[in-house]
Coordinates of C-alpha atoms and ligand atoms in Angstrom, one line a residue:
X1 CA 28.7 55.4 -46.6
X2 CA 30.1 58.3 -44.8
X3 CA 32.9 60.1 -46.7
X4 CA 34.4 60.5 -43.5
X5 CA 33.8 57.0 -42.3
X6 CA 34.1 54.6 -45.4
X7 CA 33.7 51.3 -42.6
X8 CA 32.9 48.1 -43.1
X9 CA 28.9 47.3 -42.3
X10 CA 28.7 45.6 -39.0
X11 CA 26.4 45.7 -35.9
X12 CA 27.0 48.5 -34.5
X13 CA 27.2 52.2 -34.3
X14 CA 26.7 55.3 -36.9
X15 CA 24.4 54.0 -39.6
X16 CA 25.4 54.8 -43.2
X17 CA 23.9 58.0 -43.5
X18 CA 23.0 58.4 -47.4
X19 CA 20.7 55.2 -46.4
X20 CA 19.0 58.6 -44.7
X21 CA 18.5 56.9 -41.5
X22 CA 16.1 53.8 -40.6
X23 CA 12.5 54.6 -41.4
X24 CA 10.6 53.1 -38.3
X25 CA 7.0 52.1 -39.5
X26 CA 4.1 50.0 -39.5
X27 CA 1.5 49.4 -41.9
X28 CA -1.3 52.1 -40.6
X29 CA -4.1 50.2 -40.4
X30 CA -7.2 50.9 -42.8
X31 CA -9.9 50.7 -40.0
X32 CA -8.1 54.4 -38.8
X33 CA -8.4 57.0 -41.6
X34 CA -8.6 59.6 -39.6
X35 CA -6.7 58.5 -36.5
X36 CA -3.2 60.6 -36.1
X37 CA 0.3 59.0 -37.5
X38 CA 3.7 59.8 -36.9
X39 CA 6.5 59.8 -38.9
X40 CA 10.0 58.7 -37.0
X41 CA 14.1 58.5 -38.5
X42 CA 16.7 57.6 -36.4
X43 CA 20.1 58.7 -36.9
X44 CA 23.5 57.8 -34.8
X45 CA 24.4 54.8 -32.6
X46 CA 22.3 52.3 -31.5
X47 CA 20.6 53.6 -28.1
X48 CA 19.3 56.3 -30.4
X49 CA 17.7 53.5 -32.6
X50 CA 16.7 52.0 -29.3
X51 CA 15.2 54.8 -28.0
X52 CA 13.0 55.8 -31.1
X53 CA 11.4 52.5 -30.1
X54 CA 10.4 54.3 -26.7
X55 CA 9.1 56.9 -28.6
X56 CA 7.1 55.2 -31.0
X57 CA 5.9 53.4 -27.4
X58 CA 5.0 56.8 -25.7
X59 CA 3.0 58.5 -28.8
X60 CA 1.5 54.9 -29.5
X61 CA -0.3 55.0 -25.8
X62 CA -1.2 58.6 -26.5
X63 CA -3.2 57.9 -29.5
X64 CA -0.5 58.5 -32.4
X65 CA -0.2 55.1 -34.8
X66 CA 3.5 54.8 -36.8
X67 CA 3.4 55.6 -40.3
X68 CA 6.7 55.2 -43.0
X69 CA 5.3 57.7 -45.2
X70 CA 6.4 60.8 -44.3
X71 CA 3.3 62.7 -46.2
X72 CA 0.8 61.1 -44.3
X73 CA 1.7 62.1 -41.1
X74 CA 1.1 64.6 -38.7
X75 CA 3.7 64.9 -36.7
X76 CA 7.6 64.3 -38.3
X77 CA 10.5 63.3 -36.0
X78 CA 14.0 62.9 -36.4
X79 CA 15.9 61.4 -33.6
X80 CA 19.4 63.0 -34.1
X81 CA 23.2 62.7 -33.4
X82 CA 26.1 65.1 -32.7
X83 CA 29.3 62.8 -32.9
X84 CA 31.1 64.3 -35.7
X85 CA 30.1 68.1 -37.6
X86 CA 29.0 65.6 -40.2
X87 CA 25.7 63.4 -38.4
X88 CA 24.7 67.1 -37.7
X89 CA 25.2 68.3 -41.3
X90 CA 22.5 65.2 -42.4
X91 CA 20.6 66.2 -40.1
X92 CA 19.8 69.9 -41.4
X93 CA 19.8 68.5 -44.8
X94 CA 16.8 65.9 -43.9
X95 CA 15.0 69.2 -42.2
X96 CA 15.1 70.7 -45.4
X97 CA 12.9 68.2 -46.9
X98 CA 10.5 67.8 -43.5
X99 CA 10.2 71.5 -44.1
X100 CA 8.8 71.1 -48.0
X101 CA 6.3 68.7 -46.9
X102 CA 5.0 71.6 -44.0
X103 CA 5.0 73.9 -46.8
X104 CA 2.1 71.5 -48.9
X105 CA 0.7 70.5 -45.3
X106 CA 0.0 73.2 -42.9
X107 CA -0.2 72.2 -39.6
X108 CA 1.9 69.2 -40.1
X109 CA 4.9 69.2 -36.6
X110 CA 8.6 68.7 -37.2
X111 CA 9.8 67.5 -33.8
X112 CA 13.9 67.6 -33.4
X113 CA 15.1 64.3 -30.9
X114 CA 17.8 63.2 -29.2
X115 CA 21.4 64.3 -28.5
X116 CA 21.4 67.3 -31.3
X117 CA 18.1 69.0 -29.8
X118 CA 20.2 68.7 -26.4
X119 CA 23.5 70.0 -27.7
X120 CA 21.3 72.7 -29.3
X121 CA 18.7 73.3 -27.0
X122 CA 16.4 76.7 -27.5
X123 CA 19.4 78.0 -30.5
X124 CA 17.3 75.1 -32.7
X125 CA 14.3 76.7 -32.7
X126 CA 15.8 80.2 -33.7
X127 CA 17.8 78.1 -36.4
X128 CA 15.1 75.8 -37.6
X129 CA 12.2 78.2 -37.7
X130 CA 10.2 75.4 -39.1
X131 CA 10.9 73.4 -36.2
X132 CA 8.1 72.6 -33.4
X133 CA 9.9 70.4 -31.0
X134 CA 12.6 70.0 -29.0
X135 CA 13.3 67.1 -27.0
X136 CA 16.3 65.4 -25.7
X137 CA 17.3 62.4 -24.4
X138 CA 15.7 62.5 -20.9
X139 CA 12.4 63.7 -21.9
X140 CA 10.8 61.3 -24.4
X141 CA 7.7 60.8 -21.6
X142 CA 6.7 64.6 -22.0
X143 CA 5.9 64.1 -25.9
X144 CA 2.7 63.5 -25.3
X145 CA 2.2 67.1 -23.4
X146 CA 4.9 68.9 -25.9
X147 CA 2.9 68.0 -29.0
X148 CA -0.4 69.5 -27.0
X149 CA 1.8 72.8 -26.8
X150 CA 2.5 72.7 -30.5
X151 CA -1.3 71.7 -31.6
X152 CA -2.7 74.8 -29.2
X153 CA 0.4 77.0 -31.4
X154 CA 3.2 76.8 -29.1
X155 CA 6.9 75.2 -29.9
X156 CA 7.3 72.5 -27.1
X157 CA 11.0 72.3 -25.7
X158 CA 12.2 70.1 -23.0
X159 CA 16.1 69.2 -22.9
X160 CA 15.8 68.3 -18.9
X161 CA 18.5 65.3 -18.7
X162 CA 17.7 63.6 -15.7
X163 CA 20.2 61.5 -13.2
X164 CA 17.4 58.5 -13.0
X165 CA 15.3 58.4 -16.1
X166 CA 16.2 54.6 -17.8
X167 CA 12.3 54.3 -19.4
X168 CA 12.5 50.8 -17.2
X169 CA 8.8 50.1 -17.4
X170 CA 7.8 51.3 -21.2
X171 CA 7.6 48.4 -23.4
X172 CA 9.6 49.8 -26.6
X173 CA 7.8 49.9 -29.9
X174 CA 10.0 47.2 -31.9
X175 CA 8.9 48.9 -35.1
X176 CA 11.8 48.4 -37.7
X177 CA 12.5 45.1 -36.3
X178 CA 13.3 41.7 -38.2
X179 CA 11.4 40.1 -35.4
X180 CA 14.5 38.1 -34.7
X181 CA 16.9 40.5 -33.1
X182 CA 16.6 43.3 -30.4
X183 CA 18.3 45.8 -28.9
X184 CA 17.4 46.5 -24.8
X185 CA 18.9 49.5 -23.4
X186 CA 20.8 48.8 -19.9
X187 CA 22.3 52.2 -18.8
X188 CA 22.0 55.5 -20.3
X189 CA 24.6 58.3 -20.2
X190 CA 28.0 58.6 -19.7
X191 CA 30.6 59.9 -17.0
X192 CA 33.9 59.2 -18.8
X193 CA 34.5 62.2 -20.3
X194 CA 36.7 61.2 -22.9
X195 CA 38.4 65.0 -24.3
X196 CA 37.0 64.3 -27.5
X197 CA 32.7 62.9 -26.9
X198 CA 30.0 65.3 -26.8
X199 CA 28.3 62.1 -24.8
X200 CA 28.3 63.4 -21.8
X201 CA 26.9 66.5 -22.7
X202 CA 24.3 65.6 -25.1
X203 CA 23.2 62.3 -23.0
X204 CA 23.9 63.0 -19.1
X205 CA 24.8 61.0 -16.1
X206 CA 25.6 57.6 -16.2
X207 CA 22.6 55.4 -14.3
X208 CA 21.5 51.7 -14.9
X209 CA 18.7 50.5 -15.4
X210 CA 16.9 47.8 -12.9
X211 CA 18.0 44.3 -13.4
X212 CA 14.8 43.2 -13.2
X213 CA 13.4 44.9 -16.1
X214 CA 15.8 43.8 -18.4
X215 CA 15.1 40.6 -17.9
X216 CA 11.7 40.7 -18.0
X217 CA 12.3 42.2 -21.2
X218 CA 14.4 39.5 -22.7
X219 CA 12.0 36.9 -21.7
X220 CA 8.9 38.7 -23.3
X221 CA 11.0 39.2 -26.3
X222 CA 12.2 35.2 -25.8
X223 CA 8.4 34.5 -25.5
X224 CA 7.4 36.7 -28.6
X225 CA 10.3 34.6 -30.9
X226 CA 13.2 37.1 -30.9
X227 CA 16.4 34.8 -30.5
X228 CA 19.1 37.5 -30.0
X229 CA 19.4 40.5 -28.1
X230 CA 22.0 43.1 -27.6
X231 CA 22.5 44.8 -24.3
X232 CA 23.3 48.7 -24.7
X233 CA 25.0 51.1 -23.4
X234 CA 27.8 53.5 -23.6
X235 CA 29.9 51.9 -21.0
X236 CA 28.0 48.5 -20.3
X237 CA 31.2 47.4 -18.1
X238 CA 30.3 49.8 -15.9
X239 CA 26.5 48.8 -15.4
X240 CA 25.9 48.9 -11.5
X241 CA 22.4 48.2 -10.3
X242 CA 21.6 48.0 -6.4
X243 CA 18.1 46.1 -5.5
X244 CA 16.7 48.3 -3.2
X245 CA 15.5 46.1 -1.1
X246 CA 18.6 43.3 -0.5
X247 CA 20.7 46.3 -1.0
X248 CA 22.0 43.3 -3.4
X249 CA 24.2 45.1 -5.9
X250 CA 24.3 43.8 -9.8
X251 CA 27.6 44.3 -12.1
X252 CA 27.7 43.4 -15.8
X253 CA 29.0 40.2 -15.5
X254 CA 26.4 39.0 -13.1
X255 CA 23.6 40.8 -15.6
X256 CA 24.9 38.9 -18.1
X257 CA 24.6 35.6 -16.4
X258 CA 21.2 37.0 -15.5
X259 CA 20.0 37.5 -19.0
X260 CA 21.8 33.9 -20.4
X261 CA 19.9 32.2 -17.7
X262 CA 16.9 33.0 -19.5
X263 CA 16.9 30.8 -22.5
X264 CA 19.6 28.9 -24.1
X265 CA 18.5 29.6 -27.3
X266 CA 18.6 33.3 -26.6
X267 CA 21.7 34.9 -27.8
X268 CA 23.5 37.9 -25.8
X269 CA 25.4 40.5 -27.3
X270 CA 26.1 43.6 -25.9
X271 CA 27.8 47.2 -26.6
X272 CA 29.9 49.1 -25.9
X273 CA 32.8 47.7 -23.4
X274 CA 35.3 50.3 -22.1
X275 CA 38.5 49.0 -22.4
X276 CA 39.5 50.8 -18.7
X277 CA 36.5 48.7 -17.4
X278 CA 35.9 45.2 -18.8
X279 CA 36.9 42.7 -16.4
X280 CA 37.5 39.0 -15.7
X281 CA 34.4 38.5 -14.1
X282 CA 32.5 39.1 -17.5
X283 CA 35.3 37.1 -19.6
X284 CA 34.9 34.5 -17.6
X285 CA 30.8 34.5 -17.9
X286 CA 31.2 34.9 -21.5
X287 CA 33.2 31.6 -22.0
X288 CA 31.3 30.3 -19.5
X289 CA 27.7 30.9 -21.6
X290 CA 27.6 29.2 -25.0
X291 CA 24.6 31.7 -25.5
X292 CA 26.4 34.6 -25.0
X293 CA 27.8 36.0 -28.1
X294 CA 31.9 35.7 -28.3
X295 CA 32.3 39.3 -30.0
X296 CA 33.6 42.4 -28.1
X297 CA 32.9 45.9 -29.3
X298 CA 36.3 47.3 -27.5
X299 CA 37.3 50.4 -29.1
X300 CA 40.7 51.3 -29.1
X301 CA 40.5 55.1 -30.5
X302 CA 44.7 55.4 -30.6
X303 CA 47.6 53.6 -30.4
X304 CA 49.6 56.1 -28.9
X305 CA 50.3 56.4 -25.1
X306 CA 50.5 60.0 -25.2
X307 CA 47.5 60.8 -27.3
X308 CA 45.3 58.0 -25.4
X309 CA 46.1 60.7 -22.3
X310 CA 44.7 63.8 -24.0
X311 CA 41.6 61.9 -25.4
X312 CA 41.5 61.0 -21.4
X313 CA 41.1 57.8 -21.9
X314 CA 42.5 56.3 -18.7
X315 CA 44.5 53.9 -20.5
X316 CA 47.8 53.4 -21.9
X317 CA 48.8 51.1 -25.1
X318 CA 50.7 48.8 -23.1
X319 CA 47.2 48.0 -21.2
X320 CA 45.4 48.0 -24.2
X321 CA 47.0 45.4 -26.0
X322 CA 47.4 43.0 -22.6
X323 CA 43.4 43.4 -22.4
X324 CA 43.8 41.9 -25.9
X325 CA 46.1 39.5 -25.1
X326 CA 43.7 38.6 -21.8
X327 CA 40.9 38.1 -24.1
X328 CA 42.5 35.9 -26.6
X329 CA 44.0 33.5 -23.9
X330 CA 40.6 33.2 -22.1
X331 CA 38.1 33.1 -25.7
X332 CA 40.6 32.0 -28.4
X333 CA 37.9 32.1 -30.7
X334 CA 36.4 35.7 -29.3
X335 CA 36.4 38.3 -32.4
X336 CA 37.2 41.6 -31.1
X337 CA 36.2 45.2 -33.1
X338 CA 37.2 48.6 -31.9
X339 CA 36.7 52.0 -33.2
X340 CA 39.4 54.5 -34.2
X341 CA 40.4 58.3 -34.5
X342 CA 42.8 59.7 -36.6
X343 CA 43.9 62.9 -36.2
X344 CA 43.0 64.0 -32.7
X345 CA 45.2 67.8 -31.9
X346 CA 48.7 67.2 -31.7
X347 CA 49.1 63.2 -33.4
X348 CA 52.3 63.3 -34.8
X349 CA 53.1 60.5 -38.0
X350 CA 55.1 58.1 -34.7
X351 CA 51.3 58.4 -33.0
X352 CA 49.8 57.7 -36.2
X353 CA 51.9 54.9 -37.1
X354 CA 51.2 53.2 -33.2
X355 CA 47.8 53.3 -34.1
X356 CA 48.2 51.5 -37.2
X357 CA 50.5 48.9 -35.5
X358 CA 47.8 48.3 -32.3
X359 CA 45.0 47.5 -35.0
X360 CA 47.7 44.8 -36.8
X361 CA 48.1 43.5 -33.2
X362 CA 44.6 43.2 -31.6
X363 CA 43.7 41.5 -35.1
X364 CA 39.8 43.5 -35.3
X365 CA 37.2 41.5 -37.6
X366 CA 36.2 44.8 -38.2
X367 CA 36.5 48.8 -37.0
X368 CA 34.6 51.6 -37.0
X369 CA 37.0 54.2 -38.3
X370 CA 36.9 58.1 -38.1
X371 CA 39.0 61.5 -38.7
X372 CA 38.8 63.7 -35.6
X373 CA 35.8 66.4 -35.6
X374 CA 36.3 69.2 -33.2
X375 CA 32.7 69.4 -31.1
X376 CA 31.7 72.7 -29.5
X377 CA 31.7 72.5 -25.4
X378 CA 33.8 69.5 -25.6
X379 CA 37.3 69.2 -23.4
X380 CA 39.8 68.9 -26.4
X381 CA 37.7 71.9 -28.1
X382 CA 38.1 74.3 -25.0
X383 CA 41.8 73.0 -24.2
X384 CA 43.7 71.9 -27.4
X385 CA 44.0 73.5 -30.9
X386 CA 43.1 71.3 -33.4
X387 CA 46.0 71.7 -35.2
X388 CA 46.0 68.1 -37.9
X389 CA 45.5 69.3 -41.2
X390 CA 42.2 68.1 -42.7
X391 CA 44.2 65.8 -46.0
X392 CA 46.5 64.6 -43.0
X393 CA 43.8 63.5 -41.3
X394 CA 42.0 61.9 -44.0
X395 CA 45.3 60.4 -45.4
X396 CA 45.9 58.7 -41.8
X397 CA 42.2 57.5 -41.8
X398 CA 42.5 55.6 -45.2
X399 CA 45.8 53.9 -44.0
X400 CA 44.0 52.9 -40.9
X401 CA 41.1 51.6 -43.3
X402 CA 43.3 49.9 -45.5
X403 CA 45.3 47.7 -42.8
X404 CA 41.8 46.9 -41.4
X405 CA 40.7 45.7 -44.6
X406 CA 43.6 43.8 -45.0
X407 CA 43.0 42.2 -41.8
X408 CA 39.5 41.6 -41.9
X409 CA 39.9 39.9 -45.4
X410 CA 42.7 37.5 -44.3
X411 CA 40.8 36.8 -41.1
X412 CA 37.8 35.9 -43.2
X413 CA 40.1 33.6 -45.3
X414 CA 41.0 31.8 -42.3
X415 CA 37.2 30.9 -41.8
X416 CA 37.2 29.0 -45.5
X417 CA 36.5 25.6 -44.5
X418 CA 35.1 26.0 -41.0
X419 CA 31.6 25.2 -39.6
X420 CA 30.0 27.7 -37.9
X421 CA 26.1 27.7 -35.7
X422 CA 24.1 30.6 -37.2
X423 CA 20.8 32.1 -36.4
X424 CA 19.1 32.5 -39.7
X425 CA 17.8 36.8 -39.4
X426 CA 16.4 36.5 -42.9
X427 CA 16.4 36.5 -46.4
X428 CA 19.8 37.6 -47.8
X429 CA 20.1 41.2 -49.5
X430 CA 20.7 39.9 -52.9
X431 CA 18.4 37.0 -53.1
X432 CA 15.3 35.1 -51.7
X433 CA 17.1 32.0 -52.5
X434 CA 19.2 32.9 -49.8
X435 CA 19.2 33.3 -45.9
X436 CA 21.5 35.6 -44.2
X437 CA 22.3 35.0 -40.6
X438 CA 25.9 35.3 -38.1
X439 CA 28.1 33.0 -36.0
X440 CA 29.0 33.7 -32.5
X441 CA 32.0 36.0 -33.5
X442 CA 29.3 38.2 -35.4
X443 CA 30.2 37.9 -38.8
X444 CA 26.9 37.9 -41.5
X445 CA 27.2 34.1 -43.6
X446 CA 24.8 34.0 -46.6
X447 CA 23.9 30.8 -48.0
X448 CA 21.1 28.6 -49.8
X449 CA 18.0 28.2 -48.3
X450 CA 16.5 24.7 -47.1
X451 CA 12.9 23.7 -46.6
X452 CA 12.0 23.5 -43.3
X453 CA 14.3 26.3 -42.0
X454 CA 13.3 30.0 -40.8
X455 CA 14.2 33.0 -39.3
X456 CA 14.9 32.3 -35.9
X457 CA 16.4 29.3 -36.0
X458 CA 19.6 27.8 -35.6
X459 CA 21.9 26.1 -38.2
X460 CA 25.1 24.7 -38.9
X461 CA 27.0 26.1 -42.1
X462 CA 30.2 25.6 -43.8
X463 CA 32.0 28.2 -45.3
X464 CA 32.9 28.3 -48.7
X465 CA 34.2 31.4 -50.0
X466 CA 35.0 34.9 -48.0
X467 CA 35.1 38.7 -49.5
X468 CA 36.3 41.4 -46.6
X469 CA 33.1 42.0 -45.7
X470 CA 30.5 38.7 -46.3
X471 CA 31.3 34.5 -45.8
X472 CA 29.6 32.6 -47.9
X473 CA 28.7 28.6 -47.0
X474 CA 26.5 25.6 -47.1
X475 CA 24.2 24.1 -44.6
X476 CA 25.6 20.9 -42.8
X477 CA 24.2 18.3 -41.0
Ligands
SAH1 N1 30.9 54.8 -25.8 C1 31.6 54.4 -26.9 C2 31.6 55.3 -28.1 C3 30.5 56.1 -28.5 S1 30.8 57.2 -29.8 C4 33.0 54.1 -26.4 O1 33.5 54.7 -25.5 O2 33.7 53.4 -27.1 C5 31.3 56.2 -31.1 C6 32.7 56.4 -31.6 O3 32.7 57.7 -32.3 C7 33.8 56.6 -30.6 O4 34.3 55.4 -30.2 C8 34.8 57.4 -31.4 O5 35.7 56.5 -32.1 C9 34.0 58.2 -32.4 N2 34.0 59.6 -32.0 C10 33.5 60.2 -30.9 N3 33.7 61.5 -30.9 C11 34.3 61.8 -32.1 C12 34.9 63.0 -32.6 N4 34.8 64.1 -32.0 N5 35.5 62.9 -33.8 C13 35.6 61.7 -34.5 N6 35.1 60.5 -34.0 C14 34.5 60.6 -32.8
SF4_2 FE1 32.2 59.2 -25.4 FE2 34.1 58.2 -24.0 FE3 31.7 58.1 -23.0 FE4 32.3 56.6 -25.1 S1 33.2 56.4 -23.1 S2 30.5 57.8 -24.9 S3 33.8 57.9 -26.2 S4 32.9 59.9 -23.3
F3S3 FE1 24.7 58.1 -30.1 FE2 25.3 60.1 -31.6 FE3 24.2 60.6 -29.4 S1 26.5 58.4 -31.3 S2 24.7 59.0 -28.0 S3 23.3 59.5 -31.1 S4 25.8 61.8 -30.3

């Protein structure tokens, strides 16, 4: 886990970094010696993991096979993330190691990804001498070209972010996948410039993707025996398509309908919702849709009125907690998560202590929790000192982390003795006696295995016992 983000495991967001990112592969196949492999990590939230399957997609049609052993291949990526000073720290650390292996294989490339190689740009090359590539977020279909420029002794850079690249028609790669659940990108970018994100500047202009294509993707993935996918995005609230030609313009909630119309064994889940932009409408199409997941990803950052205003979030703590309350009254059983920041320029211990009562109010089954991290370019870093101590910060963070726990441990409690419809994912970490698989509300159940049953299909289990982070139960019926 992160030392700046001890969190509970969940679905979504940063992955636990000493796991040193998910290692995308595929068996190479034997009947290839010589063909060429690449080598691919993925670090940060999930459009990055979604996107590494575009790029395993775009060097797969030009010739390059997936490899999870980093020796064998011959060209090295790491699809990066700038968040906090810390996913960048990992970052440099992993290069270290890519640049070892160059040293016993000439003429292997290191190619840098994603929102770091944007941030960064041409400065990563005089940084990372050892470093080949550069490619950002927009530019994943120029590989292909880039790696030509390194193989005739060039570096290859291209950081172009684009306002209408979405990679609609490439079928992604599902390389690290369970084969049960998938993640389909919807929108890319961001335009909500919240004081504190380096989104915007690492990822560009917020544009969705066609309508269309994301439900031709669900189907194939329906048709190929994936039961569950999760719609991304960095605002999906605000996901706004216009068919060309009916001029016919698609929201969220009518994408949603879209995509639950297309099997009703075919879960939707989807992340991340803005709390300024969530709406009825998609409430309502969520209690409507058995199939659609009742879980919302809606993080709060702050408690504070004040503070929510410099982070320019757009909303206040009063419309926070009604959005809550909204939810709640429409999806009593909905489980709600948020992410937090502690110690953003200026929180007092009265903005601190808001924070701590919002979480104790919205009642999250879980939260992503952070301290504040000053990022270069961003609003807060060019207008606000950040003036928090660092123990402050860190103090605040594990109070916020210990209510949470609290929470999510009593809320689990509560779930002692209900029955719950689960879609097995697979064998559970601990044992092959055991499948592991969640409920609507998202939470991971483990329990014993029964002939008959397999990933991808849907149970009913009783819970029997509950720590803060796993339910435990029994198949019924
Ligand atoms: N689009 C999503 C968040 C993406 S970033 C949303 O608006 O909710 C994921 C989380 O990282 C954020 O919700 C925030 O809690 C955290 N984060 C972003 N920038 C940060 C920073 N500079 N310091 C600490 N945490 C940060
Ligand atoms: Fe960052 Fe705010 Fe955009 Fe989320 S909504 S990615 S926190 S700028
Ligand atoms: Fe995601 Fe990190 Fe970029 S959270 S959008 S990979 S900065």
């Amino acid at each position: 886990m992160y030392n700046d983000n001890p969190t509970l495991s969940g679905l979504n967001k940063e992955i636990d970094e000493k796991k040193q990112g998910e290692v995308f592969y595929q068996e190479v196949s034997i009947d290839e010696p010589d063909g060429k492999k690449f080598y691919i990590e993925s670090y940060g939230c999930q459009m990055n993991f979604s996107d590494s399957e575009i790029v395993a997609s775009v060097l797969g049609d030009a010739g390059f096979a997936p490899t999870k052993k980093m020796e064998m291949a011959d060209l090295i990526l790491i699809n990066t993330c700038s968040i906090r000073e810390k996913a960048e720290e990992t970052v440099r650390k992993r290069l270290r190691i890519f640049d070892k292996i160059k040293e016993q294989k000439p003429g292997t490339m290191v190619g840098v990804l994603g929102c770091m190689a944007e941030r960064l740009k041409k400065k990563f090359l005089e940084e990372e001498r050892l470093v080949d590539l550069v490619v950002g977020p927009d530019a994943y279909r120029d590989l292909p070209n880039l790696v030509s420029t390194v193989e005739d002794g060039d570096k290859g850079i291209n950081v172009l972010l684009s306002r209408e690249e979405t990679y609609a028609d490439i079928s992604p790669m599902r390389l690290g996948s369970n084969g049960i659940t998938a993640f389909i990108s919807i929108m890319r970018g961001c335009d909500n410039m919240c004081s504190f994100c380096v989104v915007p500047f690492t990822r560009g202009r917020e544009r969705s993707r066609d309508s269309f294509s994301i439900v031709a993707e669900a189907t194939d993935l329906y048709k190929k025996g994936f039961r569950e996918v999760t719609l991304l995005g960095q605002n999906v609230d605000s996901y706004k398509w216009t068919n060309p030609e009916s001029e016919e313009v698609v929201n969220f909630a009518n994408l949603l309908e879209l995509v639950a119309k297309v099997h009703p064994d075919l879960r939707i889940r989807f992340s991340t919702s803005h709390p300024k932009d969530i709406t009825d409408d998609v409430l309502f199409t969520m209690k409507k849709y058995e199939n659609i997941c009742k879980y919302i990803h809606l993080p709060v950052q702050s408690g504070s009125t004040r503070i929510l205003e410099k982070m320019n979030r757009t909303y206040t703590r009063e419309w926070y907690m009604d959005k809550v309350r909204r939810i709640y009254e429409i999806m009593p059983e909905c489980a709600i998560s948020s992410d937090t920041i502690t110690g953003f320029c200026t929180e007092t211990e009265e903005d601190h202590q808001e924070t701590l009562s919002v979480v104790e109010f919205s009642q999250y089954t879980m939260s992503y929790m952070f301290f504040y991290s000053e990022r270069p370019g961003t609003l807060a870093a060019r207008k606000f000192e950040d003036d928090v101590p660092i123990d402050v910060k860190k103090r605040r963070l594990n109070e916020v982390i210990r209510l949470q726990n609290q929470i999510s441990h009593n809320l689990n409690q509560k779930d002692i003795g209900k029955t719950f419809k689960v879609l097995i994912e697979g064998d559970s970490k601990r044992s092959d006696q055991e499948f592991k698989g969640r409920n609507t509300q998202n939470k991971m159940i483990v329990f014993p295995k029964k002939e008959g049953l397999k990933p991808g299909d849907y149970c009913e289990v009783k819970v029997n016992s509950a720590s803060s982070a796993t339910l435990k139960g029994e198949l019924v019926g």
